[in-house]
Amino acid sequence: MRLYQGVRSLILSLFRKILFLWIRTDVSGNTLEALELDPDKPVCYVLQYSSLSSRLVLEQEVIHARLPGATEILPVKNGPAHSFFFLYKRIGGLARGGRQKPVPTKEFTGLVHFGLEHPDQDVQIVPVSLFWGRSPDKEKSLVKLLLSDTWSVAGRLQKFLIILVHGRNTYVQFNQPLSLKQVVDEYRDNEEKAKRKLARILRTHFRRVRQAVLGPDLSHRRTLVEGLVRTQAVKESIRETAARDDIPPEKVRAKAYKYADEIAASMSIVTIRFLELVLAWLWNRIYKGIAVNNIQVAKEVAQDNAVVYVPCHRSHIDYLLLSYVLYKNGLMPPHIAAGINLNMPVIGPILRRGGAFFMRRSFRDNPLYATVFNEYMHVMFTRGYSMEYFVEGGRSRTGRMLPPRPGMLAMTVRSFLRDHRKPIVFIPVYIGYEKVMEGRSYLGELRGKKKEKESIFGLAKTARKLTSSFGRVALNFGDPIPLANVLDDVHDSWRKEAYDAEFRPPWLTDAVDELAQRVANNINASVAVNPIGMTATVLLGTERMAMDEGQLIRLLDKYADLLRALPYADTVTLPEGSGRDWVAYCENMGLITRQPQKLGDIIALEGANAILMTYYRNNIQHLFALPALVVSLFENKSSLRRDKILFLTSVAYPYLQSELFIRFTKDEVESVINQWIDVLIDQGLLIQLDEDRLGRPEEGTEAMLRARILSRFIIQTLERYHISLGILRKYGSGKLTAAELEEQSTLLAERMSILFGLNAPEFFDKTLFRNFIANMQKTGVLTTDEDGRLCYGDGLDEVAEDARLVLSVEKRQAIQQVTMLDA
């Protein structure tokens, strides 16, 4: 028997070496840390389908990862003589196609029997999924029968051809173990039920993993486009357009087909593999590494839901980077909403085959196009495709999260209301660059330069940058947002109502607004803090954007401690190393300058870098907003009562929350402010006085320097608010429209930016003033009369007086000179 086992093992080892002369694998989850294995419990691996090639791949990857063996006897007393089993058993021979059914194998039965007979012992069952080629299925495609590992089960001949064609693109995913003891405990007296339960759990697991990795079945693109034109909603829109514009229905139908063809993606696994190779080369060339955090959330959600990835939008690289990371981690790349401007020669077809579908910037005046696009979205969601779009609409030129645009969110909500059998879950994604590729062009646009249109020539200009290093990049996956939960909170009876393609319930706007707010908040709650953002934040908080190196290092460490003392969210990641490492890293990236000096080197920001670094500071400004707001109240006051601090912060918070997308609700913020006050006291940035009063540190101390610089993290934002308040008070109630106030505020902010050398282009950004004015209307501070002019009461004067606590004397005087207000 031992001789037989030895010969058999030798033969299998030889086959494994021969197999791996050809195949190449991409493996995830194959570490002790990822699997969270208990070293005191034995491990048994399970593959879904009976296959010698799959078994050999499993054995090789287990050996390579130094995991508990898959070829040995299960190391338990009186246990089964195997450490792996197949869930599905092959029925019939080669002539019958080698069908496989979920019938119990003897190894499976033996493991369940052992679990029932030995309740004091446990076995960790590790499911392993294997995909040859990872090609999504295409309906009505004959090629798939030979060339893709799909939802169908391959016979021996087909498997041989699959390995031959796709063996060099094999994906293996190890998943966290099941406890045999926990599964069978319920049926100690009934082995058949115990077997059925374990088999059901494993079948469900494998189905969910295949759904996440392969995605749903793909229709042939031409069939999909033709189907869109035949939907009831599009047919009605064709009739209405023909009658309204007096055009023959056939011509309108042809136009609808043209729209559908313009929109629809044509995802190709060959293109995706090509892009994977190209992008792997690209990332290695321009980045020093890609950090991926919390992706397990996406893996779990993708198994049972239609997923909408909603990343922040900082660069054209964003959608390529996200698709690449998802694919490398065993998830099907999403269909991506791309602007029609990217559908340019050469690039457009590649993006379309990589999963992009194209949309026009605006289709409000084209109801036929709007209907076709809505129906396309509806088909995607009901079939369970994962999708990706940017809620900000365009790329952020300032580094801040932009106010979400409701268009795509509204389409998603309306589609879900029509058919909610397939749950939709939003996954926010923060993409953080240490050096954004378009940084210099953003500076030009913020200075008034006209935005350049995307073109082949523009792409060629970008290609010249590939010789530069752009540091590291991080992708942080945030907490998922089930759409059904949002609707429950806004309108809990939504499931009882009937919806068609055109129906817009009166509460839809509230639902979309709530969804947009949660998405933006969760993106910001997943921020990746990096050395450049930290260094930019501190240096921009100094008066001359320069500091002694030793002092800068100490401040960086102290502010990092501040973030650790009261973490903003579990999904926020902080940089490794210390302040000294971060300064050296920024210097190596060419973003700061060093001025040697005998008493200690000076680290400074100079020229265009001084403005560029505001971009990276703005990435993380919301993390410091609340402690900076508290400390800023002591800019012109030596002490304040705690209740006064809570009142003033509660007045400012709704505007900061709206602008910076801070995650805390109005009901939570008082508790969070109290916690920050305690942290600031512990770290010496505030001093506890008698009678519940708090004071600032003594002048000339390092604690006072830390407090003053911390306050400057937010003061420019508060100064902008004061500018608008000052202009309102100058003209009086009922004198200005919102547009006029926005224009006046922008002009004064631009003037102050020049007078005080403020290197922050967003200081006079019209969008931020527009948002502030809209929020004053929302909170009731401002009302609008019948002529559209802004009106206010005495409460605004009180708020304006309190706001002056944070302004320096010089800036108060600058605002006075323009607004002609009394001191």
PDB file of C-alpha atoms in Angstrom, residues 3-13 55:
ATOM      1  CA  LEU A   3       4.541   1.515  -2.372  1.00  0.00           C
ATOM      2  CA  TYR A   4       1.338   2.307  -4.262  1.00  0.00           C
ATOM      3  CA  GLN A   5       0.945   5.639  -2.461  1.00  0.00           C
ATOM      4  CA  GLY A   6       4.569   6.529  -3.151  1.00  0.00           C
ATOM      5  CA  VAL A   7       4.325   5.733  -6.855  1.00  0.00           C
ATOM      6  CA  ARG A   8       1.032   7.585  -7.109  1.00  0.00           C
ATOM      7  CA  SER A   9       2.496  10.648  -5.377  1.00  0.00           C
ATOM      8  CA  LEU A  10       5.517  10.555  -7.685  1.00  0.00           C
ATOM      9  CA  ILE A  11       3.302  10.386 -10.782  1.00  0.00           C
ATOM     10  CA  LEU A  12       1.129  13.281  -9.588  1.00  0.00           C
ATOM     11  CA  SER A  13       4.236  15.339  -8.818  1.00  0.00           C
ATOM     12  CA  ARG A  55      -6.208  19.319  -8.104  1.00  0.00           C
TER      13      ARG A  55
END
